[in-house]
Short mmCIF file of C-alpha atoms and ligand atoms in Angstrom, two decimals:
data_model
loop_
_atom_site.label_atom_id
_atom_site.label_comp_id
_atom_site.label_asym_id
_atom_site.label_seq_id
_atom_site.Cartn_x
_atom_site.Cartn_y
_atom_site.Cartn_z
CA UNK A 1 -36.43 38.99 7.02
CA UNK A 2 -38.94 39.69 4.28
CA UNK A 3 -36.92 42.58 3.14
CA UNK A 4 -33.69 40.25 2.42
CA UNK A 5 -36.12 37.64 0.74
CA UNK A 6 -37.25 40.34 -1.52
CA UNK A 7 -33.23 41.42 -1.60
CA UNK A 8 -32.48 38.05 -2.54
CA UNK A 9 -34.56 37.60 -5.35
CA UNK A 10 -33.80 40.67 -6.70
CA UNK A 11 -30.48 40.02 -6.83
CA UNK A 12 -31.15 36.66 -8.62
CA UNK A 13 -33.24 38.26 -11.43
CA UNK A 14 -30.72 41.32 -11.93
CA UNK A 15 -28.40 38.13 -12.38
CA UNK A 16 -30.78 36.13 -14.98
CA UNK A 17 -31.84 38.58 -16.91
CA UNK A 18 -30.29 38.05 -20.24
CA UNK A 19 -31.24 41.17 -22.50
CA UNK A 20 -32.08 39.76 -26.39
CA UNK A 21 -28.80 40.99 -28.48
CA UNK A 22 -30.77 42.26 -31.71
CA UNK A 23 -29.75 44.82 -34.20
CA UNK A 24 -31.90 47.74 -33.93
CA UNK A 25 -33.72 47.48 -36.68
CA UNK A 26 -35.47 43.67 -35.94
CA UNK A 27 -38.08 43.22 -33.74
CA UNK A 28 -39.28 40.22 -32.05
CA UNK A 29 -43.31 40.55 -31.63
CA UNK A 30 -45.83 37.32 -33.32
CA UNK A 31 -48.33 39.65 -31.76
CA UNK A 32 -50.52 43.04 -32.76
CA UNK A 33 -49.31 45.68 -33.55
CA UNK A 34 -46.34 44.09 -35.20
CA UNK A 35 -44.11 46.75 -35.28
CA UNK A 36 -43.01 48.23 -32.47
CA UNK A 37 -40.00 50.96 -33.91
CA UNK A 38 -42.42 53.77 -35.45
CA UNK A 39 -45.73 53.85 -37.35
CA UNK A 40 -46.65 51.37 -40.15
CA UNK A 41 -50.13 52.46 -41.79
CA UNK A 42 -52.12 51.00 -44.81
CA UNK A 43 -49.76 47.54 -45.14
CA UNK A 44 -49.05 46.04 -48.36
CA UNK A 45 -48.13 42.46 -48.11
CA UNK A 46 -46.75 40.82 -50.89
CA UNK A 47 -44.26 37.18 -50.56
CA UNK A 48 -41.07 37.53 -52.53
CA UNK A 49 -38.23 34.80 -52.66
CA UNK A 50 -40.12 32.79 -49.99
CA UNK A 51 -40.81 35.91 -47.49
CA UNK A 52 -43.44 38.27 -46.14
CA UNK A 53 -42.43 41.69 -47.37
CA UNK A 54 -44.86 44.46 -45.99
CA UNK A 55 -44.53 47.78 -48.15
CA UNK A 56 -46.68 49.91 -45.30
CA UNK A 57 -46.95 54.29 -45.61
CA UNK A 58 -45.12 55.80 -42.29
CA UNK A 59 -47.21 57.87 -40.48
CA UNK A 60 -44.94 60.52 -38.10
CA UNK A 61 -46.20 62.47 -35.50
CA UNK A 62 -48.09 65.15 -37.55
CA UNK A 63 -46.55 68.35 -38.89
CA UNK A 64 -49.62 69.44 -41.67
CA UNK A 65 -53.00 70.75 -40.84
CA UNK A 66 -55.85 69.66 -43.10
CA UNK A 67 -57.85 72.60 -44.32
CA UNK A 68 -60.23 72.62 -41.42
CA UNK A 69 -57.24 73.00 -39.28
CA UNK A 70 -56.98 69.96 -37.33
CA UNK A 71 -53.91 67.87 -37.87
CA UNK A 72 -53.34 65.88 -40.53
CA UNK A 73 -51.97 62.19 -42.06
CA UNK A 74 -47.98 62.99 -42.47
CA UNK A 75 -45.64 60.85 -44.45
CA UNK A 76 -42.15 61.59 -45.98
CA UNK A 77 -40.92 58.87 -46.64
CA UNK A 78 -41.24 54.74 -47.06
CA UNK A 79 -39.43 52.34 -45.31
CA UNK A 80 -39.79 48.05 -46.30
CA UNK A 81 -40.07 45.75 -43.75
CA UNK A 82 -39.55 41.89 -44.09
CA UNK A 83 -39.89 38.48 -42.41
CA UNK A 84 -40.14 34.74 -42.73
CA UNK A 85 -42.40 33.78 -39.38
CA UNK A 86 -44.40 36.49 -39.26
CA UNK A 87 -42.84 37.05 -35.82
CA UNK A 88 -39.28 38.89 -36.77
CA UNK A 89 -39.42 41.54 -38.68
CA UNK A 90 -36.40 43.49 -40.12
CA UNK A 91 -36.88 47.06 -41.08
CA UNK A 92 -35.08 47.57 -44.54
CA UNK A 93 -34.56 50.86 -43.52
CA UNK A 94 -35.89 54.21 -45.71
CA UNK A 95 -36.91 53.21 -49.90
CA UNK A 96 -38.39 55.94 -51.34
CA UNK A 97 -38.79 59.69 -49.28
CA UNK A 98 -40.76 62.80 -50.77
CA UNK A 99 -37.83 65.06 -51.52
CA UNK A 100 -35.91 62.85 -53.84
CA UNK A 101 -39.49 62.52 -55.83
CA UNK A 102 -38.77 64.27 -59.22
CA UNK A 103 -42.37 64.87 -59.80
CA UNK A 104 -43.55 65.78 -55.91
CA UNK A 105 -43.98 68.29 -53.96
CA UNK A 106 -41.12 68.14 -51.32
CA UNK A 107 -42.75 69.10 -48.37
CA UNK A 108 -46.13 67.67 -49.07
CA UNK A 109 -45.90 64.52 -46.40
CA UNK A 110 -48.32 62.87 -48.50
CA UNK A 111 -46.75 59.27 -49.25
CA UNK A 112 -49.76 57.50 -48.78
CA UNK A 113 -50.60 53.73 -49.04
CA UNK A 114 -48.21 52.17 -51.84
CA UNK A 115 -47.88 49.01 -53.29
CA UNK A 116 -45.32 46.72 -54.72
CA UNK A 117 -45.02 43.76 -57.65
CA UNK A 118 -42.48 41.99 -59.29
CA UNK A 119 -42.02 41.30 -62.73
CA UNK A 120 -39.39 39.60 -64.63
CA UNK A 121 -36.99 40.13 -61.77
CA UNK A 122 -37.93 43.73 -61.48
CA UNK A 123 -39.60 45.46 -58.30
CA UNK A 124 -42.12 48.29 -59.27
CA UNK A 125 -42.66 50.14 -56.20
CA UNK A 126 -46.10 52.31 -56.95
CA UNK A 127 -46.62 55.16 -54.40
CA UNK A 128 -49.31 58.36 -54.23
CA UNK A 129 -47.32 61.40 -53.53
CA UNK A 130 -48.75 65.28 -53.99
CA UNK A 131 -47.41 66.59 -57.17
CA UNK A 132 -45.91 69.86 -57.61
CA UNK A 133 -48.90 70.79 -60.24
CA UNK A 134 -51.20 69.99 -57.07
CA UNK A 135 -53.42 67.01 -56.57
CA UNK A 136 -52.22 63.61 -55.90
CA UNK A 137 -50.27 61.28 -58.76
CA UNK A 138 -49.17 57.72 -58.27
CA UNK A 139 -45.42 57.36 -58.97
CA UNK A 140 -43.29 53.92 -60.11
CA UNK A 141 -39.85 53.20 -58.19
CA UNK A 142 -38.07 50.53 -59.58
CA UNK A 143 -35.48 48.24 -57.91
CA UNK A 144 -33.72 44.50 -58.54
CA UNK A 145 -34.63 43.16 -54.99
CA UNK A 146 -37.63 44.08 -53.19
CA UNK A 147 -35.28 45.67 -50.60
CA UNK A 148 -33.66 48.65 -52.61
CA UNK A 149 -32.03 50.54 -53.92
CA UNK A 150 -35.10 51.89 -55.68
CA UNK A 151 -34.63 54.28 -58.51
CA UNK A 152 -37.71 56.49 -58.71
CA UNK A 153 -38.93 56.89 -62.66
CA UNK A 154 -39.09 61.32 -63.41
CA UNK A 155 -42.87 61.26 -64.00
CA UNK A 156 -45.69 59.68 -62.18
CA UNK A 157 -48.21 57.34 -64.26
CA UNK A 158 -49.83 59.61 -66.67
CA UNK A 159 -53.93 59.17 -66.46
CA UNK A 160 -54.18 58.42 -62.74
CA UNK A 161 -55.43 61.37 -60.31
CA UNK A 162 -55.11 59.94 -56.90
CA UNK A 163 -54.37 57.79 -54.29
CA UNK A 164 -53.67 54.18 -52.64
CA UNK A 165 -52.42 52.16 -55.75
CA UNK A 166 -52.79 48.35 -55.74
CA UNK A 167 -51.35 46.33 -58.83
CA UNK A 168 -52.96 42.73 -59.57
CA UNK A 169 -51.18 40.56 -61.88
CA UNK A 170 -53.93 38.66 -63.35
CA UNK A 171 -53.83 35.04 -64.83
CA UNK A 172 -54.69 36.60 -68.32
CA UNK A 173 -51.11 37.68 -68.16
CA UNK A 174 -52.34 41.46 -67.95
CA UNK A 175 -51.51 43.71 -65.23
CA UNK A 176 -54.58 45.96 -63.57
CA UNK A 177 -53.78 49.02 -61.18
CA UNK A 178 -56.38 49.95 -59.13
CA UNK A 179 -56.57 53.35 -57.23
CA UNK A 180 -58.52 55.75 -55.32
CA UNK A 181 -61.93 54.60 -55.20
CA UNK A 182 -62.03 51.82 -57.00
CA UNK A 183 -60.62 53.13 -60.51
CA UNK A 184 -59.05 50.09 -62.11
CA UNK A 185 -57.24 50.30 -65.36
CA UNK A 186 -55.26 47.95 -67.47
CA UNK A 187 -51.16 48.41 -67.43
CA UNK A 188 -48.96 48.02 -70.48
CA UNK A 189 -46.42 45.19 -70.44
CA UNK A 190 -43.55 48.02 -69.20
CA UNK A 191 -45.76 48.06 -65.84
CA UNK A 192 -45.40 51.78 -66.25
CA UNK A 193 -47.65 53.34 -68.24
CA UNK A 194 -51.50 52.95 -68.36
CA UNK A 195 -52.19 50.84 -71.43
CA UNK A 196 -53.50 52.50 -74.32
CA UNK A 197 -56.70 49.91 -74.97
CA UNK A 198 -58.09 51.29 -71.86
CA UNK A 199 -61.64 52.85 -71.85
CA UNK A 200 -62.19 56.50 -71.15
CA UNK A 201 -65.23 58.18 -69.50
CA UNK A 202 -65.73 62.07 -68.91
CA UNK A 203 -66.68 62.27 -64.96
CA UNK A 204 -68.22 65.35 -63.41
CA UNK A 205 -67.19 66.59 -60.24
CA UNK A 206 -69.14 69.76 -59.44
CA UNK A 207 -68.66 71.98 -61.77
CA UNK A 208 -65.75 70.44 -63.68
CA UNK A 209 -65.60 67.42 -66.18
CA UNK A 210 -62.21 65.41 -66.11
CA UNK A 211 -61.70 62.61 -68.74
CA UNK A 212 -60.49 59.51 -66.89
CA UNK A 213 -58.73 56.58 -68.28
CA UNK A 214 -60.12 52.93 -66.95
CA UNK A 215 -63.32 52.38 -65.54
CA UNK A 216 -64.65 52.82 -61.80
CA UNK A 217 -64.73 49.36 -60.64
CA UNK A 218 -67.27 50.43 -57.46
CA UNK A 219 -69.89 51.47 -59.38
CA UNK A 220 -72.72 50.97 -57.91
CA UNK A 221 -71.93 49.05 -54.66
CA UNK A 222 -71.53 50.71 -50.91
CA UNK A 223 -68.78 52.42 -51.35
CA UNK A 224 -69.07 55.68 -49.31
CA UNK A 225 -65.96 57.56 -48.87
CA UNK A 226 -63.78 54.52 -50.89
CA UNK A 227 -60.13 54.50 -50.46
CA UNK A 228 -57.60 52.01 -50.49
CA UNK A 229 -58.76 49.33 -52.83
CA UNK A 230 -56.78 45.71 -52.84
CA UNK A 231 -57.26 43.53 -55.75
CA UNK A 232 -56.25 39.93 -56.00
CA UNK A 233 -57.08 36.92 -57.56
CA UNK A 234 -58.37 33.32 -56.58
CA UNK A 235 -59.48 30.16 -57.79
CA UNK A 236 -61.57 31.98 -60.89
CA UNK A 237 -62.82 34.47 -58.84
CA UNK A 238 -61.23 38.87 -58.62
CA UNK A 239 -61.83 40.34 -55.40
CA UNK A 240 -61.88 44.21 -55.30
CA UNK A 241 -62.01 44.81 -51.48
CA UNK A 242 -61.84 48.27 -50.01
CA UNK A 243 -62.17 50.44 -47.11
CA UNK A 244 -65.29 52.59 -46.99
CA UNK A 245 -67.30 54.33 -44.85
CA UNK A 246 -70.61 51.88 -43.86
CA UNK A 247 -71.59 54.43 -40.47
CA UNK A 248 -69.19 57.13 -39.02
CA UNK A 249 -65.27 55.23 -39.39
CA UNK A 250 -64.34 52.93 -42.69
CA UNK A 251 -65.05 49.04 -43.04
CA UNK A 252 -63.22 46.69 -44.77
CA UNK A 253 -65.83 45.44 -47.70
CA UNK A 254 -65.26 43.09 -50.21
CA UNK A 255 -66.67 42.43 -53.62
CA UNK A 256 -66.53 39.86 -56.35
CA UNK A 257 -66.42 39.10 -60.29
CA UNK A 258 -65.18 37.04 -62.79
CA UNK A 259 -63.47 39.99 -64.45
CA UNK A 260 -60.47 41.63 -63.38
CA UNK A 261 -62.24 45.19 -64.27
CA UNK A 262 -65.70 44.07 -63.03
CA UNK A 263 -68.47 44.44 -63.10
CA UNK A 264 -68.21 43.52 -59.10
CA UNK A 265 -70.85 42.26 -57.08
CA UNK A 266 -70.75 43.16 -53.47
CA UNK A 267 -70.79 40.50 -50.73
CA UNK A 268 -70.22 41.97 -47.85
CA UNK A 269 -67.40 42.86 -44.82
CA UNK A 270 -64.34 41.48 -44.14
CA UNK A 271 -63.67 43.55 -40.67
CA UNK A 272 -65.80 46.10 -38.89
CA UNK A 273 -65.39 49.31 -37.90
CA UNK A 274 -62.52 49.74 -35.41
CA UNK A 275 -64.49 50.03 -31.93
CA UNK A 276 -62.67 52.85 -30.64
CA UNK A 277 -63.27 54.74 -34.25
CA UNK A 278 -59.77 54.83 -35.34
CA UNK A 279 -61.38 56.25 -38.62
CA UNK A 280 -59.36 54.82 -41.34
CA UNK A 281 -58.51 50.91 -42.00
CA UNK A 282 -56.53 49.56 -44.75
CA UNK A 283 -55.37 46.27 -45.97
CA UNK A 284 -53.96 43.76 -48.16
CA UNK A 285 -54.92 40.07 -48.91
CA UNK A 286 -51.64 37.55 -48.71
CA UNK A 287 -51.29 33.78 -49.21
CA UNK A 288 -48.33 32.61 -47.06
CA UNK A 289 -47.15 29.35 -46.94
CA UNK A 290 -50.97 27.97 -47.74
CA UNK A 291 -52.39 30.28 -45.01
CA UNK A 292 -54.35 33.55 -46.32
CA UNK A 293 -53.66 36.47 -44.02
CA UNK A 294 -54.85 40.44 -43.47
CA UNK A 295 -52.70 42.72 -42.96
CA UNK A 296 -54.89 45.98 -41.31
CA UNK A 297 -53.85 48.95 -39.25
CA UNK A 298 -55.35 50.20 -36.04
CA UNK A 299 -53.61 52.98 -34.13
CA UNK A 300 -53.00 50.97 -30.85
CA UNK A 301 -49.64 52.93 -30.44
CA UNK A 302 -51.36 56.24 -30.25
CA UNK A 303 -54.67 56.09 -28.56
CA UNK A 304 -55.40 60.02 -29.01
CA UNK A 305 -54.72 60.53 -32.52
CA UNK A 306 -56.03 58.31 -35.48
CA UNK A 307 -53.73 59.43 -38.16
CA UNK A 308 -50.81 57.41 -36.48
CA UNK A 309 -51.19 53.89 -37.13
CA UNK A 310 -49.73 50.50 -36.64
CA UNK A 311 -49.82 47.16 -38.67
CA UNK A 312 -51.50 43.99 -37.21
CA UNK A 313 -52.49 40.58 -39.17
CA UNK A 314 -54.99 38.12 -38.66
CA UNK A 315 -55.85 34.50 -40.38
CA UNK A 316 -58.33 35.16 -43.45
CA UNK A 317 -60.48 32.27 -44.09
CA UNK A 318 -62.62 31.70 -47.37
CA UNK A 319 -65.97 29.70 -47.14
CA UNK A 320 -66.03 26.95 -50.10
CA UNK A 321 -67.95 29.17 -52.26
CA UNK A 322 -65.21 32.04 -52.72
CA UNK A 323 -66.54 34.53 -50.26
CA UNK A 324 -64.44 35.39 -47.10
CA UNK A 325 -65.26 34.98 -43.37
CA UNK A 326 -65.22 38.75 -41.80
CA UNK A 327 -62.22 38.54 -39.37
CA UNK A 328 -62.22 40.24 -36.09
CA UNK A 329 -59.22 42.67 -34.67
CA UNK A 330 -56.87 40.57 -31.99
CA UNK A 331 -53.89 41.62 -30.25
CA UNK A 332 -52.70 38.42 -30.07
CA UNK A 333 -52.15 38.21 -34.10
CA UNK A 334 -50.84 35.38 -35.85
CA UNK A 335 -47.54 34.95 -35.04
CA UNK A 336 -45.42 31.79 -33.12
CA UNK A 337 -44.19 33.06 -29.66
CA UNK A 338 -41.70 30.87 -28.00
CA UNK A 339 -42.09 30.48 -24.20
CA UNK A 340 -38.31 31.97 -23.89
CA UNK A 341 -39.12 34.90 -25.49
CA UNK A 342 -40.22 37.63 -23.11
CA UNK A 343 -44.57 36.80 -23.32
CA UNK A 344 -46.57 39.99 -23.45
CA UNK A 345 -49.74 38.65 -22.05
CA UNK A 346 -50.98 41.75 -22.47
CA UNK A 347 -51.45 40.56 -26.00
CA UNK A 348 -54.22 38.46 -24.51
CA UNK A 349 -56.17 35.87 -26.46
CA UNK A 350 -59.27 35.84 -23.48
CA UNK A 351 -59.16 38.13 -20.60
CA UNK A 352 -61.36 37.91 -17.33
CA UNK A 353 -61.42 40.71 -15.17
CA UNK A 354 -57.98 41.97 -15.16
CA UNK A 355 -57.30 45.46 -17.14
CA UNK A 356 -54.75 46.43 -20.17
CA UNK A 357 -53.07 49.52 -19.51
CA UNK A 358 -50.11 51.38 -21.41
CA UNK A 359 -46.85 50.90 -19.23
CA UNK A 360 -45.87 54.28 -20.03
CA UNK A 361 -48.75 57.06 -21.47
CA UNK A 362 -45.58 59.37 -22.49
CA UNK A 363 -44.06 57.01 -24.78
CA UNK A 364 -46.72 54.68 -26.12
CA UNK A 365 -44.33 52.58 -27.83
CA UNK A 366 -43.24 50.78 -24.62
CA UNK A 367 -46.51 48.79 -25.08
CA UNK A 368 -48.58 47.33 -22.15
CA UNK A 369 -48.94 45.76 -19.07
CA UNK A 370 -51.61 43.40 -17.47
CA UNK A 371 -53.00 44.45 -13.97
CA UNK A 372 -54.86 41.70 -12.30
CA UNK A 373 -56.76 43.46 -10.19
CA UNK A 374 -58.43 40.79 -7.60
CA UNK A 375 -58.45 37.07 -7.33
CA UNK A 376 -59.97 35.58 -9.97
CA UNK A 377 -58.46 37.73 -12.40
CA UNK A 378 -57.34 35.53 -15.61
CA UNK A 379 -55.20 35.78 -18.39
CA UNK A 380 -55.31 33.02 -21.69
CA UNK A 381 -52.15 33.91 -24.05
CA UNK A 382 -53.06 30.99 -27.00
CA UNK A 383 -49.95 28.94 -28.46
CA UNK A 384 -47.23 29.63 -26.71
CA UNK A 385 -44.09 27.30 -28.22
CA UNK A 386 -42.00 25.22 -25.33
CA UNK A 387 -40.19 23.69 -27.29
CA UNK A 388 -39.00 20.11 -26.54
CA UNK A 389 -37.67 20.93 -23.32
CA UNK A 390 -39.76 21.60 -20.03
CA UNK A 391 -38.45 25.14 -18.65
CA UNK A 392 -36.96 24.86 -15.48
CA UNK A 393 -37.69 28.63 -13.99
CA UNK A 394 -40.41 31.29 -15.28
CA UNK A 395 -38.93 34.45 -14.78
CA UNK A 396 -41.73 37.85 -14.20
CA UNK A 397 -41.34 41.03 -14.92
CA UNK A 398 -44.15 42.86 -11.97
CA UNK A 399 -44.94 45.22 -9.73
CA UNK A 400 -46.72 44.96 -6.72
CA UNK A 401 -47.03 46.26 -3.54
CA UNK A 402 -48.57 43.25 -1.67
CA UNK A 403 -47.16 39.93 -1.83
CA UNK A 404 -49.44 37.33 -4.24
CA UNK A 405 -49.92 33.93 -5.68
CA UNK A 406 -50.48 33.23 -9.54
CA UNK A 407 -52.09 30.13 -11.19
CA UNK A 408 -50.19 29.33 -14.28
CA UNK A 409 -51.53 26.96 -16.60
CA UNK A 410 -49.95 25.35 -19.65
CA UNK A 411 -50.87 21.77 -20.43
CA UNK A 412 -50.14 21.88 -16.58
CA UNK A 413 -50.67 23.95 -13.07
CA UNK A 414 -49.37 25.22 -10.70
CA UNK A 415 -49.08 28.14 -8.47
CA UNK A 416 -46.34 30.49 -7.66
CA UNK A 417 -45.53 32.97 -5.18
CA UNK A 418 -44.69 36.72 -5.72
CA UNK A 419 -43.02 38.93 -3.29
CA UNK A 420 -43.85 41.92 -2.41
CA UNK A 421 -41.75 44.48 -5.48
CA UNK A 422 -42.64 48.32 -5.16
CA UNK A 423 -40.69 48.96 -8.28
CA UNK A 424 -40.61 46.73 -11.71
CA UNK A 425 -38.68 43.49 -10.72
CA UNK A 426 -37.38 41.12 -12.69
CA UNK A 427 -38.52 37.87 -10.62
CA UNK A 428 -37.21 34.30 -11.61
CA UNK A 429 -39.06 31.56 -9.64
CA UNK A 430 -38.46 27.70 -10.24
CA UNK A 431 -41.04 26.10 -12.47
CA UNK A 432 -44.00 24.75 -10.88
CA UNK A 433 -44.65 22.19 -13.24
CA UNK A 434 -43.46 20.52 -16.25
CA UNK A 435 -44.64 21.24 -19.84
CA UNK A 436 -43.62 21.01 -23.45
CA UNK A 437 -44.73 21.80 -27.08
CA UNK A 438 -47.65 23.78 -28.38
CA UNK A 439 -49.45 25.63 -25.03
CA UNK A 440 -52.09 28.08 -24.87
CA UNK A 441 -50.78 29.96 -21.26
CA UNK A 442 -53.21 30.94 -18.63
CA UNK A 443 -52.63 33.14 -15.56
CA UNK A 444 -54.69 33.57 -12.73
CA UNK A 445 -54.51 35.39 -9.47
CA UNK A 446 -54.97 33.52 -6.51
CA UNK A 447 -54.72 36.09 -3.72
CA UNK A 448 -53.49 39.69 -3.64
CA UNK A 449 -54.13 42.83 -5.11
CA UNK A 450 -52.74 45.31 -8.28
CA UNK A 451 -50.22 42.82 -9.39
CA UNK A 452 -48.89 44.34 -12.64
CA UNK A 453 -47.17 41.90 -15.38
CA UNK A 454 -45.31 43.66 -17.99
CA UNK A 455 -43.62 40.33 -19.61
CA UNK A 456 -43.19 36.52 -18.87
CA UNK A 457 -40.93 34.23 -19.88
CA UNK A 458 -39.58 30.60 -19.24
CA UNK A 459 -36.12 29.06 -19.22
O1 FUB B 1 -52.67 56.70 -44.99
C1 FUB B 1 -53.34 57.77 -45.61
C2 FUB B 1 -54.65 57.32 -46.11
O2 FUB B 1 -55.44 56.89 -45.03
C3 FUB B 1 -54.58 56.12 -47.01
O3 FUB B 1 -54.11 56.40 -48.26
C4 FUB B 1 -55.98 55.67 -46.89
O4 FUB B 1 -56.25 54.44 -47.44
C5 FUB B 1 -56.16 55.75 -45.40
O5 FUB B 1 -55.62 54.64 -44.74
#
């Protein structure tokens, strides 16, 4: 008898379960990481044309060894990603890779963090790249949408040695590029060539002296190990804000001036260390339909090595006085879930008890599932949509080898029953309550054991 029950609602899942039809290169997430089809490290945002386009570097399973011989960041090639809810994002597909680089070594997999700005109609691309004299240069790609094609210029920007190029279009009509540690120097009006006003200091490193164009922008603040800087502008003030290295693993710091090339006064973090010392972070600053967001990495989609990363976002808040509120890693991120969508609540918001565990260790990118472990185990998924009309069945996809009851919560309760499903079911269950609109989701088991939750989702 219990056999045919479980039969029976088998057979009703395998007949509700409507797979989402979407081109392979969309994904459907709202949560952290937000892209679920490869890597995405050190994210530019930037909104062109009314959307969210994120210009990330695209970390691949490694193929270089760093000169100590462990493995090393590798990245051929650039793809642009793009979306208008912060919840579907299309991948543009491939913009820029390191063997059509004029100027690059081919084989270098060093396309680290780029940025991208438009001007007069134009997209300038900037990328770091290895170049075939040695050392890193900072290249310009230039397109007429911020999707491609991108036509990459012969010769990288002459006067910048290294890496992570940011470009802030300031409201003294100048643009500023900032780079490596903090080197910031003023752009001519082709947005391609350092301008030629720019100071110049002779720096010593070791033994050799290098004249460098601009001026170091981090002088003098924290700023151990610096990379990544992201420069923007707000209400009067420039923020230079940067990655560095405060303990062991970088920060995300911030400082402040009234000039676009400083001097900056430091005022402190805008995230911590990543508490499983992922050792790099970095970032970018967006304003989004009147909401200020921060784009970050973590490498939640490979737990044993930190050079293969993953975008996330998070609301950024400023206090009334200019400086920003330090904002704290979430996996449930910022964007609006529907309750039809499949739910990961594994993208928690508040977790009591139960445990997070990857649904498949040999292919990471199949994300997570939530094991709620013994009664009282509780899961709160914040602002889920409903829509205007109350769902009539939840469906679940589980696993479990006892048969349980769940608590669900959403501006109502009520409990359902789960049979007893060896293997990952597909269960669809009537609704045990009515609900509509904006819901924060809560799950609770009520009596069994091990029940594992991949997804939910209501219809
Ligand atoms: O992605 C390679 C390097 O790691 C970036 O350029 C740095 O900012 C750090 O994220």
């Amino acid at each position: 008898m219990k056999k045919m029950t479980v039969l029976a609602l088998g057979l009703a899942a395998a007949a509700c379960t409507q797979p989402q039809e979407l081109p392979d290169n969309v994904m459907v997430t709202g949560t952290n990481p937000i892209i679920t089809n490869q890597f995405t490290a050190d994210p530019t945002a930037r909104v062109f044309n009314g959307k969210i386009y994120m210009f990330p570097s695209h970390d691949i399973p490694s193929v270089i060894t760093h000169v100590d011989g462990s493995a090393w960041f590798s990245m051929a090639d650039y793809h642009v990603f793009s979306s208008e809810d912060l919840t579907t994002w299309t991948d543009h597909g491939v913009i820029v890779r390191q063997e059509d680089v004029p100027w690059g070594k081919p084989d270098a997999y060093s396309m680290w963090a780029p940025d991208c700005v438009e001007k007069d109609g134009k997209y300038y691309f900037y990328f770091p790249n290895t170049s075939k004299n040695g050392g890193f240069a900072v290249g310009v790609a230039i397109a007429d949408s911020p999707e491609g094609p991108y036509e990459i210029l012969p010769e990288p920007i002459e006067g910048i040695h290294g890496i992570d190029p940011c470009v802030l279009q300031a409201s003294d009509g100048n643009a500023y590029i900032f780079w490596g540690n903090g080197r910031c120097a003023k752009l001519k009006e082709n947005m391609t060539e350092l301008a030629d006003d720019n100071p110049k200091e002779t720096v010593k490193w070791g033994p050799f002296e290098m004249e460098m164009v601009g001026v170091s922008c981090l002088q003098g603040l924290p700023s151990r190990q610096a990379e990544g800087p992201f420069a923007f502008e707000y209400n009067g003030n420039f923020y230079l804000t940067y990655p560095y290295v405060r303990e062991d693993t970088e920060v995300l710091a911030y400082a402040m001036s009234k000039n676009p090339m400083g001097p900056y006064e430091y005022k402190g973090l805008i995230m911590a260390e990543h508490e499983n010392d992922c050792w790099t972070n970095h970032h970018s600053i967006v304003n989004y339909k009147g909401q200020w967001y921060l784009f970050y990495h973590h490498n939640a989609f490979s737990p044993d090595f930190d050079k293969n990363r993953s975008a996330q976002i998070e609301r950024l808040y400023f206090n009334q006085d200019g400086t920003i509120q330090e904002v704290k890693p979430t996996m449930r991120g910022v964007g609006p879930v529907k309750s039809s969508h499949k739910v990961h609540i594994d993208r928690y918001s508040h977790i009591e008890g139960a445990a997070i565990e990857y649904l498949d260790t040999a292919d990471y990118f199949k994300g997570w599932k939530t094991i709620f472990e013994k009664a009282g185990d509780e899961v709160r998924f914040n602002e889920l949509d409903f829509g205007r009309k109350a769902p009539r069945k939840i469906v679940l996809r589980v696993k479990s080898s006892v048969q349980a009851e769940l608590t669900i919560a959403a501006g109502n309760t009520g409990n359902v029953s789960l049979p007893e499903c060896p293997e990952w079911t597909e269960i669809e269950l009537p609704m045990p309550f009515k609900t509509k609109g904006m819901q924060d989701l809560e799950i609770a088991l009520v009596s069994g054991n091990n029940i594992e939750i991949d997804w939910v989702s209501f219809k």
